[in-house]
mmCIF file of C-alpha atoms in Angstrom:
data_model
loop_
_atom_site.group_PDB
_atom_site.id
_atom_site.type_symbol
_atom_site.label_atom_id
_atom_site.label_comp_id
_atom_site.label_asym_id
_atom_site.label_seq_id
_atom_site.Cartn_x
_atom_site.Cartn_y
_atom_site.Cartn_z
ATOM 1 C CA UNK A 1 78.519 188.238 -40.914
ATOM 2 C CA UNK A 2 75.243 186.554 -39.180
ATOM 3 C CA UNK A 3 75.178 183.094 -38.329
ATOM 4 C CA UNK A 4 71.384 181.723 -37.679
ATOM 5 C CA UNK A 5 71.326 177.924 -36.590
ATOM 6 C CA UNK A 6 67.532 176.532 -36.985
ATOM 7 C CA UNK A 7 67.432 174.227 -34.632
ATOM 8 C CA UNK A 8 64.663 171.766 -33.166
ATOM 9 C CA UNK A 9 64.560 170.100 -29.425
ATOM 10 C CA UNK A 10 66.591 166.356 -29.151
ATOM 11 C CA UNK A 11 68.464 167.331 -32.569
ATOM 12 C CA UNK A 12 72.006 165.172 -32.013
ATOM 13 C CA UNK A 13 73.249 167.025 -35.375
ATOM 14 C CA UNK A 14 71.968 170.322 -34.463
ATOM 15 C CA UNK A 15 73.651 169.942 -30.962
ATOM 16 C CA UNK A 16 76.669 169.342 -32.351
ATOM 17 C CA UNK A 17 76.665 172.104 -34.968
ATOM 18 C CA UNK A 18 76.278 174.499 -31.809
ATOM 19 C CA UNK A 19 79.147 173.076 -30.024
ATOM 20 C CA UNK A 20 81.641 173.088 -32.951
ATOM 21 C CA UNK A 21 80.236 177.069 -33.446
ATOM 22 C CA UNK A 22 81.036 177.476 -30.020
ATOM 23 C CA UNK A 23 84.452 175.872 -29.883
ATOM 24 C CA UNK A 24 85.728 177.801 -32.562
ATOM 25 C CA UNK A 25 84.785 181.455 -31.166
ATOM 26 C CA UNK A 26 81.952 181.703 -33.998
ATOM 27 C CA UNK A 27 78.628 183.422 -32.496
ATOM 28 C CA UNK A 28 75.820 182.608 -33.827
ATOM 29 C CA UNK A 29 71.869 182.738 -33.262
ATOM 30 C CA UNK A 30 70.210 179.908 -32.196
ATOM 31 C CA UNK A 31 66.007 179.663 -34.175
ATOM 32 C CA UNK A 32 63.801 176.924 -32.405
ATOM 33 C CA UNK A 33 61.825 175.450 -36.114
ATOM 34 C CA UNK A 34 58.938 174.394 -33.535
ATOM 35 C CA UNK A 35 58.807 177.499 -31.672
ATOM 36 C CA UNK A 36 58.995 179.672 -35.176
ATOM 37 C CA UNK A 37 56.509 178.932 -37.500
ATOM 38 C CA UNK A 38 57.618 181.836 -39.946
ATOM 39 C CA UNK A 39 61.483 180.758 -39.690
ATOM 40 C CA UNK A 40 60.143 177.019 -40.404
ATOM 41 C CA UNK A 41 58.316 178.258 -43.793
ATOM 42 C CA UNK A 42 61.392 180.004 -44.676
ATOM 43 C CA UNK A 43 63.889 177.367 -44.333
ATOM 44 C CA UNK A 44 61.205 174.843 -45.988
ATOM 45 C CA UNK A 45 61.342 177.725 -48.843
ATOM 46 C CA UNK A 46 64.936 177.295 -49.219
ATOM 47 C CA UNK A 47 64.380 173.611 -50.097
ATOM 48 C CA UNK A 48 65.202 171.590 -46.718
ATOM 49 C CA UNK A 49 63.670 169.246 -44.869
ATOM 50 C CA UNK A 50 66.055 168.286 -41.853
ATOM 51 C CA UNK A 51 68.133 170.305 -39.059
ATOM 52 C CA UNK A 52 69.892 172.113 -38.238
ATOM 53 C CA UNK A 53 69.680 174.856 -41.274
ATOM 54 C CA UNK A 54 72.712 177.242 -40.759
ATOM 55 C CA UNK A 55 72.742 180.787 -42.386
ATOM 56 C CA UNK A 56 75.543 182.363 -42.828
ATOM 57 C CA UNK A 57 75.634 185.651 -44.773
ATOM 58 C CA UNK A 58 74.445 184.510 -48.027
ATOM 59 C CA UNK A 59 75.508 180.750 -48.027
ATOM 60 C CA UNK A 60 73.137 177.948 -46.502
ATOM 61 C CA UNK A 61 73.493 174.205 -45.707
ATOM 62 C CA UNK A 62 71.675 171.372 -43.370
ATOM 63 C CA UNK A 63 73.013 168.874 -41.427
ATOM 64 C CA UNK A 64 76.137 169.007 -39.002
ATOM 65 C CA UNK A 65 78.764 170.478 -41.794
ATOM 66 C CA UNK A 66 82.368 170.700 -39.779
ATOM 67 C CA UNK A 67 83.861 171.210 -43.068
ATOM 68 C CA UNK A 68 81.886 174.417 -43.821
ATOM 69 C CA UNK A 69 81.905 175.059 -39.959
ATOM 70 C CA UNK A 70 85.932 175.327 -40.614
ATOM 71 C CA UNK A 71 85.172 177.485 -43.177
ATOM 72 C CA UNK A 72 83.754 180.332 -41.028
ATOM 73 C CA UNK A 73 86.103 180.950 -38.720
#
């Protein structure tokens, strides 16, 4: 499965979504919103307005999740 983390600079919850990833062996892509103005319209599109947006396969979520994080690995 593909992970994709949309991220932005100075995010304190998107930071720590990457470092939980990381800790539990779970690669993942890494999608800078203000560097990506086609991956920003696409995670507005899916209805959210904060980072990080993780993707992973079909399921979705914002915000530092560790619960759905555990879920992955």
């Amino acid at each position: 499965m593909s992970i994709t983390v949309y991220s932005k600079p100075a995010c304190v919850q998107c930071t720590a979504t990457t470092r939980a990833l990381e800790a539990k062996g779970i690669s993942f892509d890494v999608i800078d919103l203000t560097e990506d103005a086609a991956a920003m319209e696409m995670v507005q599109g899916l209805g959210y307005r904060q980072a990080p947006v993780v993707v992973a396969g079909q399921e979705h979520w914002a915000g530092f999740r560790p619960d759905l994080i555990g879920r992955l690995a």
